[in-house]
Amino acid sequence: MVLNKRIFRELKANFARYLALFMLITGGMFACIALSSSADSVVTSVKDFMEHSNVEDGCFSVFVPLSDSEIDELCSSGAEIEKQFNMDMLSDDGSKLRIFQSRKAIDIEHIDSGTAPEQENEIMLESSYAKAHDLHIGDSITLSGKTMKITALGVAPDYDFLLENYTDTAANAEKFSIAFVSGKGYSLLRDVNKDSSEEFLYAYTLPENMTHAQLKKLLDGSELNIAETDDKYISELIDRLFGTNGQFSDTDFNNISFFMQRESNPRIGASLAKVGMYHVGGIITGAVILILFAYICSIFVIGTIEQESQFIGALYAMGVHRKKIMLHYITLPVVITLIGGIIGTVSGCSPLGRGLLTSSVIGPYSVPQVKDHYSVWLLVYGILMPPVLAAAVNFICLRRKLNTEPLRLLRKEQKESRLLNIDLHGMGYFNRFRIRQILRELRITAAMFGAIVMGVLLLMIAIVTYVCIDDLAGKYENEIPYRYCYYMKYPDVGNIPENAEACYSKSLNYTYMDFTLQVTVMGVEENSKRFPFEVSHDKNAVSVAEGTAVKYGLRKGDMFCLHDDVVGTDHNFKVDSIVPYSAGLNVFMNIDTARELFEVSDSCYNMLLSDEELDIDSGRVLSVTTRESMTSAVETLLSDMMPMIIMTGVSALAVYISVLYIMMKMMIDRSAFQISLIRIFGYHSNEIKRLYLDGNTLTVVISAIIALPAAKLIIDLIWPIMVYNQPAGYACEPRLWHYAAIFAVTMLCYYITNSILMRKIRRITPAEVLKDRQ
Amino acid sequence: MFIEIKNAKKQYGTGEAAVYALDGVDLSLEKGKVYVILGPSGSGKSTLLNMIGGLDSLDSGELIIDGRNISSADKKALTVYRQEDVGFVFQFYNLIPDLSVEENIEVVADISKSPLDMDEVLKALDIEKYRKRFPKELSGGQQQRVAIGRAMIKNPKLLLCDELTGALDTKSSLAVLKFVEKINRSYGTTIIIITHNEAIADMADSVIKIRDGKIAKIKENPQKKAAAELEL
């Protein structure tokens, strides 16, 4: 069709406009596909890994190891049980490795590279720890003076999120990770590390017809085999509790120190939850870009038809069919969006796209080497959605416009909005003109408003994400009232070291948005120096830490129901007060009230807080956490998130500049004839700019003023979803200067666009336009 | 008769604002002749031309062209009618600015069942040498010749010209009218020209004067002048 020869010329004549549209689609699809396909690849790889590694259904730890007969008895019920005893060891650089024996049945570790350790001096390191410490296969690592040769790098499904403690906020592979050794290797390291404690952890899988509660019941009936253990500390504890003659019954002391179902374990499958969000985020980003694009497209179509109405009318008069004309107008946007979709999708799937985002997507998670996964529907979405949408929008708009009678098209008859008759008396000429120009171009104004809302939203997400993680790191630094936190392996009594403060803590589960996280009930001393706030003395009430209140939207007087997996009971607490503490997820009560609530002895504690290292037997200590490691974990989270934050910010700028440019240019194109006329009347370029461009300043300012609180409202709605699986309260509270900064960036983008278009205004000469008209 | 119009009525607006653009027009036009319709602004001449061209519909009455009742045709049939039988020339040419001379004409040739030879049309209109140029590179007269070429390429039975010299100077107007005359002679095309310019009436076989939506006068012109002799 000869008419299609116009297409290339139209492209050439309006290259900048189509380039901006192309960039919008390419960039949008790039972001959408990169994010979604990275997420898809991670999800597929992790799910595949979890299936092959026979991930646990749950785990429990005991004070005294179960006897073989007890394990056999448990297994006879159909459950599968595997020992996962472990101990923490320090490497030369102070980082901590949790050492496990290689698994055979449950949570089987995956080797990314190398061969499984077989000799006693061989070790498999967790991959992200090896990367963070620049360790490779064949290198050596020294643990408590024992040098081990690295033979493999890999991951384990029960440490998908490398949390040292279940209640930690973030992971930091530089400071803490896991490692696997052979059975001989474990014995060797246990010997060199015999003074330190060992966790007696068991993982289990259940048959289809068995519940966690049934297994728990069987476990509750297990005996406490003091004679079976060589752990002097548990014997000492039993002596303290029941006297040296050992006169106690099993019912007085529950051997289970900890019981957790897989769903409640923050270390398992955390990447899937987080990555799933990125996947949805990617699709939503794409959809929002496409909706914006569709709207812009419709404005183009309507504008083009209005501009070319007479030619179209003439063609109709000659008998050219509507279908041919429609096809002609649809072709260019469809081809551009198809190419944009293809390039955006291909680059999003390329190492560039995935490479950019995979680190943010994987972030702090320990997952196997991600295999590229190409979801067919995602490719179809990325490649076909833009042209299909362009075709659909063009079709709908064109059908309506081209249904006009040929005569009306020839006469350029257009419906005039009643809004244009608005009474603006009393206003100066320039203001009247600008307002009428805005009203005349209401569709364009609406597109600019949409772009500004979207840009402000993206900028706010970027800024809020950065600021709230950074703030949290600051709060950790300032609010954590200790340098060292010792988690005791056994509940201890008396003998609180000097300069230390004892607490009794218990981790309970809270399920929010179908995701279970652990909330620590902290029993703190009366008039605590480290927690200088009033805490509840009521067994049925808690003082909720600010971070926890932020996370779950709790207020004074609310009820907060926590579940105890070990005992299988619910605790309904009333929120007594909100106290200023942001680290992790905690609620506070008086230590004696906590002891009474959890039925432990009057002087019992299981946590020691101190500003200096304590001289206590390492065998008593399950693990030690420092303020520095907690803060640095949050800082690591921030650096993991940086590519995502930068990309979101850049996307905002791209949306601003491309949409503002396209729309404002269109406004000028449509007014070109008028501009040439008023130039004839003697107007200078600056005065023309004041009339035709500066009216947009009002649009942009008002849009930004509306968009800022609107974006905050939207973020308030989506923020809990974005951080639902984060074990900390990330307060989404942009400050005044954040609003000011977003406003300034918006205005800057507008002024840049305005300046670019000023050159176009200067190029409009009366002669050229009038000749065109003739 | 090639064109039969019987009691044609067309009203725009309603109530007090109602205007009768055509108020009971009866007219018969023969094939192969040149007709000039004269009348002041708002007399209804453009409405009549648009009705004949199938661009607008009658409120009542009949319009039969070459045996086909146009007044009862639906949109689709009107499009086919315009495609096969009618060529339009407008006052402001309405050429597509980003198509060359040749391409502007080709747009219509494309949809025509048996178009004339492109070179022949370009030659006849003396615009051969401009075939690769774009409309903005041509004068008004040259552009109007392209518009005539575009209308003629499909060899229509009927050529409708709406103020075709309205935007042209005298010299260009004469040149354009000469080509219209040539088309009538060469192809036997029935031509209807509406104009304000009474001087053009001299080249018509028949002059129809229209006033207030009614035919005021029909004057046969047995001694019609050649276009070159017109005193515009």
mmCIF file of C-alpha atoms in Angstrom, chain B residues 13 22 65 89 107:
data_model
loop_
_atom_site.group_PDB
_atom_site.id
_atom_site.type_symbol
_atom_site.label_atom_id
_atom_site.label_comp_id
_atom_site.label_asym_id
_atom_site.label_seq_id
_atom_site.Cartn_x
_atom_site.Cartn_y
_atom_site.Cartn_z
ATOM 1 C CA GLY B 13 -30.136 22.273 12.662
ATOM 2 C CA LEU B 22 -31.581 21.886 -0.148
ATOM 3 C CA ILE B 65 -26.796 8.205 -10.558
ATOM 4 C CA VAL B 89 -11.159 17.874 -6.230
ATOM 5 C CA VAL B 107 -2.936 6.076 -3.145
#
